[in-house]
PDB file of C-alpha atoms in Angstrom:
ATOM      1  CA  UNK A   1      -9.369   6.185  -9.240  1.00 78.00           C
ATOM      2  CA  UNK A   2      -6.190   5.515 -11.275  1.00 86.00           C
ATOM      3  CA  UNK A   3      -5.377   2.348 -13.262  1.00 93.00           C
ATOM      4  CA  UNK A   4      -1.832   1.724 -12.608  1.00 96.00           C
ATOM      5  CA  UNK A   5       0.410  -1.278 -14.390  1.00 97.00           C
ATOM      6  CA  UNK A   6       3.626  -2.553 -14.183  1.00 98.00           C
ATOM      7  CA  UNK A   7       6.274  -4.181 -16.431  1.00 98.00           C
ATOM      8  CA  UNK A   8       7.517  -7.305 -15.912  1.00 98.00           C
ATOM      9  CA  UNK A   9       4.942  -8.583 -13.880  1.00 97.00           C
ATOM     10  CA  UNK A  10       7.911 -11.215 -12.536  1.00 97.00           C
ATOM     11  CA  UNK A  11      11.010 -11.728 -13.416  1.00 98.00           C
ATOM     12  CA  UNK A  12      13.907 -14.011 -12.272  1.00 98.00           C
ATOM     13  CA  UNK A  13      17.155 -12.596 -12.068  1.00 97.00           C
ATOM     14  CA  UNK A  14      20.930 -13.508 -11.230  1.00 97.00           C
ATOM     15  CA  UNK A  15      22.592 -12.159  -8.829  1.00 97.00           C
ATOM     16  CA  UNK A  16      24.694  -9.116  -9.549  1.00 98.00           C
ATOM     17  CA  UNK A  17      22.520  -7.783 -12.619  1.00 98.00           C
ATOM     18  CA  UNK A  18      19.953  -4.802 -12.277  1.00 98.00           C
ATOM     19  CA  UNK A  19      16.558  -4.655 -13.406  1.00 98.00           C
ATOM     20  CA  UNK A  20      14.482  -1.473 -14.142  1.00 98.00           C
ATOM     21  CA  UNK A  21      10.544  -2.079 -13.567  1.00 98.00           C
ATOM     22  CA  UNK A  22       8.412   0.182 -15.456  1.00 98.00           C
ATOM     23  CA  UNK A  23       5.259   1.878 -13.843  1.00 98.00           C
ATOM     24  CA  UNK A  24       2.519   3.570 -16.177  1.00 98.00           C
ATOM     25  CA  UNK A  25      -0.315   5.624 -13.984  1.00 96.00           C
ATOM     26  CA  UNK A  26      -3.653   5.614 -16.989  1.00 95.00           C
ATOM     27  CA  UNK A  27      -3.824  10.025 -16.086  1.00 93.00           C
ATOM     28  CA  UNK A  28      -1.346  12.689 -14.873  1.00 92.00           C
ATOM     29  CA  UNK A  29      -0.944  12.203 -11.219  1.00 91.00           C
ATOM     30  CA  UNK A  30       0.700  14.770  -8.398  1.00 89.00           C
ATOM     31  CA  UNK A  31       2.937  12.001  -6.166  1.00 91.00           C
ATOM     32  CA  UNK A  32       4.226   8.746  -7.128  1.00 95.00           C
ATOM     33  CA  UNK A  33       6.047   6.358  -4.724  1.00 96.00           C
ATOM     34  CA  UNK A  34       7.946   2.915  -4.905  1.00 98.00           C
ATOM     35  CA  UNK A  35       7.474   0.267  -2.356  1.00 98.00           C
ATOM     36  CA  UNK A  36       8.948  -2.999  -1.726  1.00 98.00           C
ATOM     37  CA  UNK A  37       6.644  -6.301   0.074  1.00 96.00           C
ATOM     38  CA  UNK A  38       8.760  -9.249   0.892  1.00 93.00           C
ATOM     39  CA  UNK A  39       6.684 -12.429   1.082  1.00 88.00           C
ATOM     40  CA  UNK A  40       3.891 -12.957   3.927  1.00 88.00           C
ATOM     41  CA  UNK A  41       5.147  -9.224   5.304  1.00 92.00           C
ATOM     42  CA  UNK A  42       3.586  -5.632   5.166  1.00 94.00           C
ATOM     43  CA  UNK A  43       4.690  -2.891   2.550  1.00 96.00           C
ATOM     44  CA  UNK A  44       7.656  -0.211   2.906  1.00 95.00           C
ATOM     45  CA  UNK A  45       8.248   2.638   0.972  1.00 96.00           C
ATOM     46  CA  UNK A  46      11.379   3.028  -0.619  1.00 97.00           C
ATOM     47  CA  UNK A  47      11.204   6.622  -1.879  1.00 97.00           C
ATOM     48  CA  UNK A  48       8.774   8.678  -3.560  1.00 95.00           C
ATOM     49  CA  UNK A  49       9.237   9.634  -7.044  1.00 95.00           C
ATOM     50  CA  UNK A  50       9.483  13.042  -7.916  1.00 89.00           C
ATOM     51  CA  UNK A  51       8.646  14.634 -11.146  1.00 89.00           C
ATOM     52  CA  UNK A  52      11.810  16.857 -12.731  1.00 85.00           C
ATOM     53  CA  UNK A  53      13.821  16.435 -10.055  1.00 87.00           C
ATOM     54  CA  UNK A  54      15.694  13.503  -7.823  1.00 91.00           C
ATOM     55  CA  UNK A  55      13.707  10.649  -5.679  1.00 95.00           C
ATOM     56  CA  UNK A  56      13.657  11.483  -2.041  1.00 95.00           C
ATOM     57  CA  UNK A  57      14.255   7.796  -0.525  1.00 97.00           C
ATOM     58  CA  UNK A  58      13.282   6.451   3.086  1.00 96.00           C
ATOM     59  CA  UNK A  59      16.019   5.363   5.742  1.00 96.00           C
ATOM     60  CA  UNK A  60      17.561   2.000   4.609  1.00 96.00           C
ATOM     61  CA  UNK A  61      17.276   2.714   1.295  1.00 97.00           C
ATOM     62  CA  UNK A  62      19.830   4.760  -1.153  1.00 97.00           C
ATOM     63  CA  UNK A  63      19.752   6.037  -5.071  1.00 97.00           C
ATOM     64  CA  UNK A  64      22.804   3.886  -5.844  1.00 97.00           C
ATOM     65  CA  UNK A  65      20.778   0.736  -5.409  1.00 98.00           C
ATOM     66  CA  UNK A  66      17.411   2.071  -6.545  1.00 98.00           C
ATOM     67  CA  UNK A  67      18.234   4.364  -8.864  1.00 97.00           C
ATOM     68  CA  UNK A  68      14.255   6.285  -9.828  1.00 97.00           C
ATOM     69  CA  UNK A  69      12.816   8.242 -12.626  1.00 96.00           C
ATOM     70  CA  UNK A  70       9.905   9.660 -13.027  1.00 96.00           C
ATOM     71  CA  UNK A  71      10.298  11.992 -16.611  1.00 94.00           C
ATOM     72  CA  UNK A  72       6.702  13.189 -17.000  1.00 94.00           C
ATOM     73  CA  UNK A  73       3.697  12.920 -14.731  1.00 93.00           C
ATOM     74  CA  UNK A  74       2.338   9.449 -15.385  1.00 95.00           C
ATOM     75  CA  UNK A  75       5.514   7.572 -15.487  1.00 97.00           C
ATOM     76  CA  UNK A  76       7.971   5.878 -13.363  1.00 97.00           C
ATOM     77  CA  UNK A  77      10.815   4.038 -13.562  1.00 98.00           C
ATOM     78  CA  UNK A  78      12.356   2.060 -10.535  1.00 98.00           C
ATOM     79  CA  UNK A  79      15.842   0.168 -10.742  1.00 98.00           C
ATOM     80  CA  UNK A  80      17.099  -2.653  -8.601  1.00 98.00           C
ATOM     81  CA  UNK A  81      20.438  -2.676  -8.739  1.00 98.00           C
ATOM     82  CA  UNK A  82      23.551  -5.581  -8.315  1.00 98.00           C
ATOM     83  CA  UNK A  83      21.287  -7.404  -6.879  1.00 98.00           C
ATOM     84  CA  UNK A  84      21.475 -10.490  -4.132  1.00 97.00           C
ATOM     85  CA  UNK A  85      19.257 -12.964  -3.370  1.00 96.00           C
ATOM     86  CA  UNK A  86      18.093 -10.775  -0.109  1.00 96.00           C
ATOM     87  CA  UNK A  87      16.261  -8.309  -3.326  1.00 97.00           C
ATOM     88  CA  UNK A  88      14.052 -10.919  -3.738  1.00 97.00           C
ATOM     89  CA  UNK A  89      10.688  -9.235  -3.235  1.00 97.00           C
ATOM     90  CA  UNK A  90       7.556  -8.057  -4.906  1.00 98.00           C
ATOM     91  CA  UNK A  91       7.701  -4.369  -5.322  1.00 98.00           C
ATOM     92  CA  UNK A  92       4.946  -1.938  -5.758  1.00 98.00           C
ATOM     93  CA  UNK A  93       4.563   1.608  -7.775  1.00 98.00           C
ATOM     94  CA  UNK A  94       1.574   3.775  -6.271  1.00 97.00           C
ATOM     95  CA  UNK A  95       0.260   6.661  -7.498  1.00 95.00           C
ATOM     96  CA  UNK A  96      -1.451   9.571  -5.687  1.00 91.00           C
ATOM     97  CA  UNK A  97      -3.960  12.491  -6.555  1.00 80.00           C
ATOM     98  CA  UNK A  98      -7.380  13.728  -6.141  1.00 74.00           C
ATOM     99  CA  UNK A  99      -8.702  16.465  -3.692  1.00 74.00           C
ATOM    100  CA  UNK A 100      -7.726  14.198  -1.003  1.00 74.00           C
ATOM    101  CA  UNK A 101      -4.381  12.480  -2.394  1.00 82.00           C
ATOM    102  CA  UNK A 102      -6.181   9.169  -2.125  1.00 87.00           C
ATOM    103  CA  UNK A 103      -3.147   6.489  -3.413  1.00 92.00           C
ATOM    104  CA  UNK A 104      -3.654   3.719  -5.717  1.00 94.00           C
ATOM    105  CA  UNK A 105      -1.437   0.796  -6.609  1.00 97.00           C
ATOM    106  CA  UNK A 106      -0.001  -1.178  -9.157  1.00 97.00           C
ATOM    107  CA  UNK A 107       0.031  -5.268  -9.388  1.00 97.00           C
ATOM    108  CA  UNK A 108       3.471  -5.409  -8.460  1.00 98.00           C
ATOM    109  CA  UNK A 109       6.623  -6.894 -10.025  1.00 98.00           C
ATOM    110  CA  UNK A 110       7.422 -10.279  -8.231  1.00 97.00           C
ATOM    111  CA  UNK A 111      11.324 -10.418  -8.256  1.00 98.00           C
ATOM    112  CA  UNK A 112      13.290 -13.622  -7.629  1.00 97.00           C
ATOM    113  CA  UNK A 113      17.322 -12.918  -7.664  1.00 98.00           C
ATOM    114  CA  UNK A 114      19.328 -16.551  -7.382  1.00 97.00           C
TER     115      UNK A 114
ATOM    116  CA  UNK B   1       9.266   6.076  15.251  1.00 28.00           C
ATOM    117  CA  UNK B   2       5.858   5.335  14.810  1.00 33.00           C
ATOM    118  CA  UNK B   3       3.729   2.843  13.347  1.00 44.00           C
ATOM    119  CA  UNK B   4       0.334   1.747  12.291  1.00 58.00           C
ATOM    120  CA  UNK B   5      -0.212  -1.561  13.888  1.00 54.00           C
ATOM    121  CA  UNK B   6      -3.022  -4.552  13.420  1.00 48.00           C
ATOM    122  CA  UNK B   7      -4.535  -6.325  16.816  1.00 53.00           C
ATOM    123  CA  UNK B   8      -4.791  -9.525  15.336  1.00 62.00           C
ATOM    124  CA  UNK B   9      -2.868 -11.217  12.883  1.00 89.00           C
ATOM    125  CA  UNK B  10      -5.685 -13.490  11.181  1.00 92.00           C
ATOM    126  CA  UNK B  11      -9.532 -13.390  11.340  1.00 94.00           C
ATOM    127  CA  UNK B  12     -11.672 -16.675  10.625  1.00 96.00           C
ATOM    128  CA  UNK B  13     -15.509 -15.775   9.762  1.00 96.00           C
ATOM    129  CA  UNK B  14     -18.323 -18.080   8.876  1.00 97.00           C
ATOM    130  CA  UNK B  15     -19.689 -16.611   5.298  1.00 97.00           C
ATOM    131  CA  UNK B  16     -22.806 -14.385   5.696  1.00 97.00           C
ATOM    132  CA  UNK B  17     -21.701 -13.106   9.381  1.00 97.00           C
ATOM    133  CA  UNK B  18     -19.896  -9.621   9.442  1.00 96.00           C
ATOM    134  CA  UNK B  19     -16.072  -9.151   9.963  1.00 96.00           C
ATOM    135  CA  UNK B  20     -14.497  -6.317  12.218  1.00 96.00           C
ATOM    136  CA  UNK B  21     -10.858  -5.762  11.498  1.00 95.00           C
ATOM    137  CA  UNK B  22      -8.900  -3.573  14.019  1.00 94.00           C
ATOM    138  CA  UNK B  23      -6.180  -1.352  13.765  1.00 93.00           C
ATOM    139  CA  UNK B  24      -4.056   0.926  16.530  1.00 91.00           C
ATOM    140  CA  UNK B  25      -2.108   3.654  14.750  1.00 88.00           C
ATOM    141  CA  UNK B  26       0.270   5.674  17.295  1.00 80.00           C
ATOM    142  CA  UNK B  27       0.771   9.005  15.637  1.00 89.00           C
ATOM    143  CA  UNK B  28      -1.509  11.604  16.728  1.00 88.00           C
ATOM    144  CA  UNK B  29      -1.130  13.707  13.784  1.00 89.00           C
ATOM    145  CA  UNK B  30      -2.248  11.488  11.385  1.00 91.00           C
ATOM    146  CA  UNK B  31      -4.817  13.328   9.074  1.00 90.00           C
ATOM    147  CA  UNK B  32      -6.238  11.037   7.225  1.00 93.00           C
ATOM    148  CA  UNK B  33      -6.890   6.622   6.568  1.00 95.00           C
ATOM    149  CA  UNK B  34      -7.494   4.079   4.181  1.00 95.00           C
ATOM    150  CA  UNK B  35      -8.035   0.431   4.152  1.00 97.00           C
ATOM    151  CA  UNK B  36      -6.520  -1.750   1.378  1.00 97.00           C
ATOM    152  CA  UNK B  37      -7.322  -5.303   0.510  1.00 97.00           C
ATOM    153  CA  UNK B  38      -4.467  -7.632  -0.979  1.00 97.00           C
ATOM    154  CA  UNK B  39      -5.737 -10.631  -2.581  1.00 96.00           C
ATOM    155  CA  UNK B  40      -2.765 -13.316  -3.345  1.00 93.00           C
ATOM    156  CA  UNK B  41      -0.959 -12.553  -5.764  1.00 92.00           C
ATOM    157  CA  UNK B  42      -2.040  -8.620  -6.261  1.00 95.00           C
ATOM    158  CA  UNK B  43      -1.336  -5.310  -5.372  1.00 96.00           C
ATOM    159  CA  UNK B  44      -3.079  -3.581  -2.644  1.00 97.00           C
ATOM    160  CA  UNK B  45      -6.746  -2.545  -3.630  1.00 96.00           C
ATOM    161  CA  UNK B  46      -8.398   0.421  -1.935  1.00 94.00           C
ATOM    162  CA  UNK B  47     -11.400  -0.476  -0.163  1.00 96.00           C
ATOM    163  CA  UNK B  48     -12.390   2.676   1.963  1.00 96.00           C
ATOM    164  CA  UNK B  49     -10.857   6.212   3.614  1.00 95.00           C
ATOM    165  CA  UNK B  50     -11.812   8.418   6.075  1.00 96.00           C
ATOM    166  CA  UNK B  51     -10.570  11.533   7.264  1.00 93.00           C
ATOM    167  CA  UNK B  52      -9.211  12.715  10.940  1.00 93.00           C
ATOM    168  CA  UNK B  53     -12.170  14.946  11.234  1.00 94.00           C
ATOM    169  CA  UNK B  54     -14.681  11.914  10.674  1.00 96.00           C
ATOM    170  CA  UNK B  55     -15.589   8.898  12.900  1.00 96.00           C
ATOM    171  CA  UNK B  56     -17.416   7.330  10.686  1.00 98.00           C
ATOM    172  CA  UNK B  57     -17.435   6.588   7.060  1.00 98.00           C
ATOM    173  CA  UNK B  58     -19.348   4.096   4.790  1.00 97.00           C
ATOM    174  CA  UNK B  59     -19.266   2.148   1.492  1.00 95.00           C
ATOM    175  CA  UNK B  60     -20.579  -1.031   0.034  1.00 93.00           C
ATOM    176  CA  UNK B  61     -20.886  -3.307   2.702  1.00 96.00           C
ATOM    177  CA  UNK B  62     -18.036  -1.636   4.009  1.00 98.00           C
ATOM    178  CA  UNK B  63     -18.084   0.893   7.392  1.00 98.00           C
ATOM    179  CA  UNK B  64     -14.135   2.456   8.807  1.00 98.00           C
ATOM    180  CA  UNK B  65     -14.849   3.866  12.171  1.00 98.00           C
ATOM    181  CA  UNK B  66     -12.063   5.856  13.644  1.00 97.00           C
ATOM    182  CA  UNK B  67     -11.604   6.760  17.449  1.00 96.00           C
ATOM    183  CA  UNK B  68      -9.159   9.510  17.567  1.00 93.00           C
ATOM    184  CA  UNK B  69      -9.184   9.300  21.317  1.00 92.00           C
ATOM    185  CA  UNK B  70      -7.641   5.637  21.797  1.00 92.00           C
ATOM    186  CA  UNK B  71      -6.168   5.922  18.158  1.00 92.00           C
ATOM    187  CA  UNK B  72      -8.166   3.330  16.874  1.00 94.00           C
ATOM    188  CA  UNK B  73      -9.722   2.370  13.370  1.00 95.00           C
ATOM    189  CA  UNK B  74     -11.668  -0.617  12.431  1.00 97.00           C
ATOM    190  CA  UNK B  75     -13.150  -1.858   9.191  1.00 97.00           C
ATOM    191  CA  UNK B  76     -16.647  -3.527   9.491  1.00 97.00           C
ATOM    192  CA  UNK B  77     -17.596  -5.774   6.500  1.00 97.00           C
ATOM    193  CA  UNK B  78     -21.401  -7.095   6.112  1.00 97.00           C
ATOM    194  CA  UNK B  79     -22.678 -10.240   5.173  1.00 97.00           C
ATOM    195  CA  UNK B  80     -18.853 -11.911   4.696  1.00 97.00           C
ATOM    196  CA  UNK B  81     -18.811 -13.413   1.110  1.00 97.00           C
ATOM    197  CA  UNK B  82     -15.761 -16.099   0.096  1.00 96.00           C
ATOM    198  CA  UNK B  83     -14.352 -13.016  -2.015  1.00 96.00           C
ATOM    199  CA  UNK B  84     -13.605 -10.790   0.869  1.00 97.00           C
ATOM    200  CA  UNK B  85     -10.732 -13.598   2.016  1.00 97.00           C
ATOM    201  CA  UNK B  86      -7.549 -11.583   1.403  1.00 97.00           C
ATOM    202  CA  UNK B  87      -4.835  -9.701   3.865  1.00 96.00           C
ATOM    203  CA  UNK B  88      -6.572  -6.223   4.743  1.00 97.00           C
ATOM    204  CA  UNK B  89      -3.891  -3.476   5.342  1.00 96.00           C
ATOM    205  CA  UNK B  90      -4.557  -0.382   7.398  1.00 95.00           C
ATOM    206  CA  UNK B  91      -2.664   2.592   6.908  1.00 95.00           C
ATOM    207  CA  UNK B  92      -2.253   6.550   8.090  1.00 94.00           C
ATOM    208  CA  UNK B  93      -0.875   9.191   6.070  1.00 92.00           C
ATOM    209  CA  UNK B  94       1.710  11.205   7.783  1.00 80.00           C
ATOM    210  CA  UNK B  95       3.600  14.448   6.862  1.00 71.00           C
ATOM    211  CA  UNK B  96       4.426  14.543   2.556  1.00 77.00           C
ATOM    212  CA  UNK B  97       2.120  12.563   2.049  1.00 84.00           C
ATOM    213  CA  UNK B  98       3.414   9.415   2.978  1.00 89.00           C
ATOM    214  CA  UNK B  99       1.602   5.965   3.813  1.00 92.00           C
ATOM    215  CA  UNK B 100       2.454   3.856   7.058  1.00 92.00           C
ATOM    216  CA  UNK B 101       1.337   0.409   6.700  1.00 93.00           C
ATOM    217  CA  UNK B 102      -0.180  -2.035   9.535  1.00 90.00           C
ATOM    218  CA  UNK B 103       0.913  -5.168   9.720  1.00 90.00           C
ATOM    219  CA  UNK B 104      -2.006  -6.914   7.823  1.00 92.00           C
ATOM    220  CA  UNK B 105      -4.938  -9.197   8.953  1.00 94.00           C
ATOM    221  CA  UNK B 106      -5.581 -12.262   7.043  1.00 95.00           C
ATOM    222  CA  UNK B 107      -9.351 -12.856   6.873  1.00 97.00           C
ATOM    223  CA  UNK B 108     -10.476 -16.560   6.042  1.00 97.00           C
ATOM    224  CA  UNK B 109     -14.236 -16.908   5.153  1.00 97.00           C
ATOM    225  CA  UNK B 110     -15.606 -20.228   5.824  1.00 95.00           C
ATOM    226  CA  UNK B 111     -18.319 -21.495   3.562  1.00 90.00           C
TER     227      UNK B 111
END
């Protein structure tokens, strides 16, 4: 399985800034996704990171707010940005490989925006 | 367009008696399943997978059955332990690779 972490664990943020979580997968991996958990709910995916070439995002969500990277193939970055209180979430970086594409997680970034 | 979805919402179990977890997923072409348990505070930890062209698959105190023909999975845990209290996600992998997530179960294990 993967060891995936993620930098900042938490941060609290004001309203109208941006903040870029980091996401560091511990081998190379073949798919990479962001998703976002608000409190007591289930996950969504935002987009899935793609290596060399642009994020493909789910419906609801758009590269001008969460700008992605993913430069090499254990590495992604994930951007919240001019954010609003309604951001406030913990979001998640997975990774995926293997024969069967099992996908792993990371300990998520708790987010409060005020 | 379709979801995974949980029967029940939260699961109270005396420690030492097993758990059964359900889960109704909707999309027929759903190839393959995994199980996560989030602990507060955590990311979602794989516990178990199984594929569309198994019914049955089992780990450590863990068994996923999967009835393709109600579109059905469940996760069976032995001999509850306090540990196992967390929010257990189902999910199916659709087309790219994607995961759908289940609404969660929170499991309570009382001593």
């Amino acid at each position: 399985s993967a060891v995936i972490s993620q930098k900042p664990s938490r941060d609290i943020c004001q309203r109208g800034t941006s903040l870029t979580i980091q996401c560091q997968v511990d081998s190379q991996v073949t798919m990479m996704f962001w998703y976002r958990q608000q409190p007591g709910q289930s996950l969504t995916l935002i987009a899935t990171a793609n290596q060399g070439s642009e994020a493909t995002y789910e419906s609801g969500f758009v590269i001008d707010k969460f700008p992605i990277s993913r430069p090499n193939l254990t590495f992604s970055t994930l951007t919240v940005s001019n954010m609003s209180p309604e951001d406030s979430s913990i979001y998640l970086c997975s990774a995926s490989g293997g024969e069967f594409f099992e996908q792993y997680f990371g300990p998520g970034t708790r987010l409060t925006v005020t | 367009g379709e979801s995974v979805g949980l029967h029940l919402p939260t699961l109270s179990v005396q420690e030492g008696d097993n758990s059964i977890i359900n889960c109704a997923y909707s999309n027929s072409a759903s190839d393959y399943f995994i199980w996560y348990k989030q602990e507060s505070g955590k990311g979602p930890q794989f516990i178990i997978d199984i594929r569309s062209n198994m019914d049955k698959r089992q780990g450590q105190r863990v068994t996923v059955l999967l009835n393709k023909t109600v579109k059905h999975l469940s996760l069976q845990i032995a001999a509850t332990q306090p540990g196992d209290s967390a929010v257990y996600f189902c999910a199916e992998r659709t087309n790219d690779y994607k995961l759908s997530f289940g609404a969660g179960t929170t499991v309570t294990v009382r001593a």
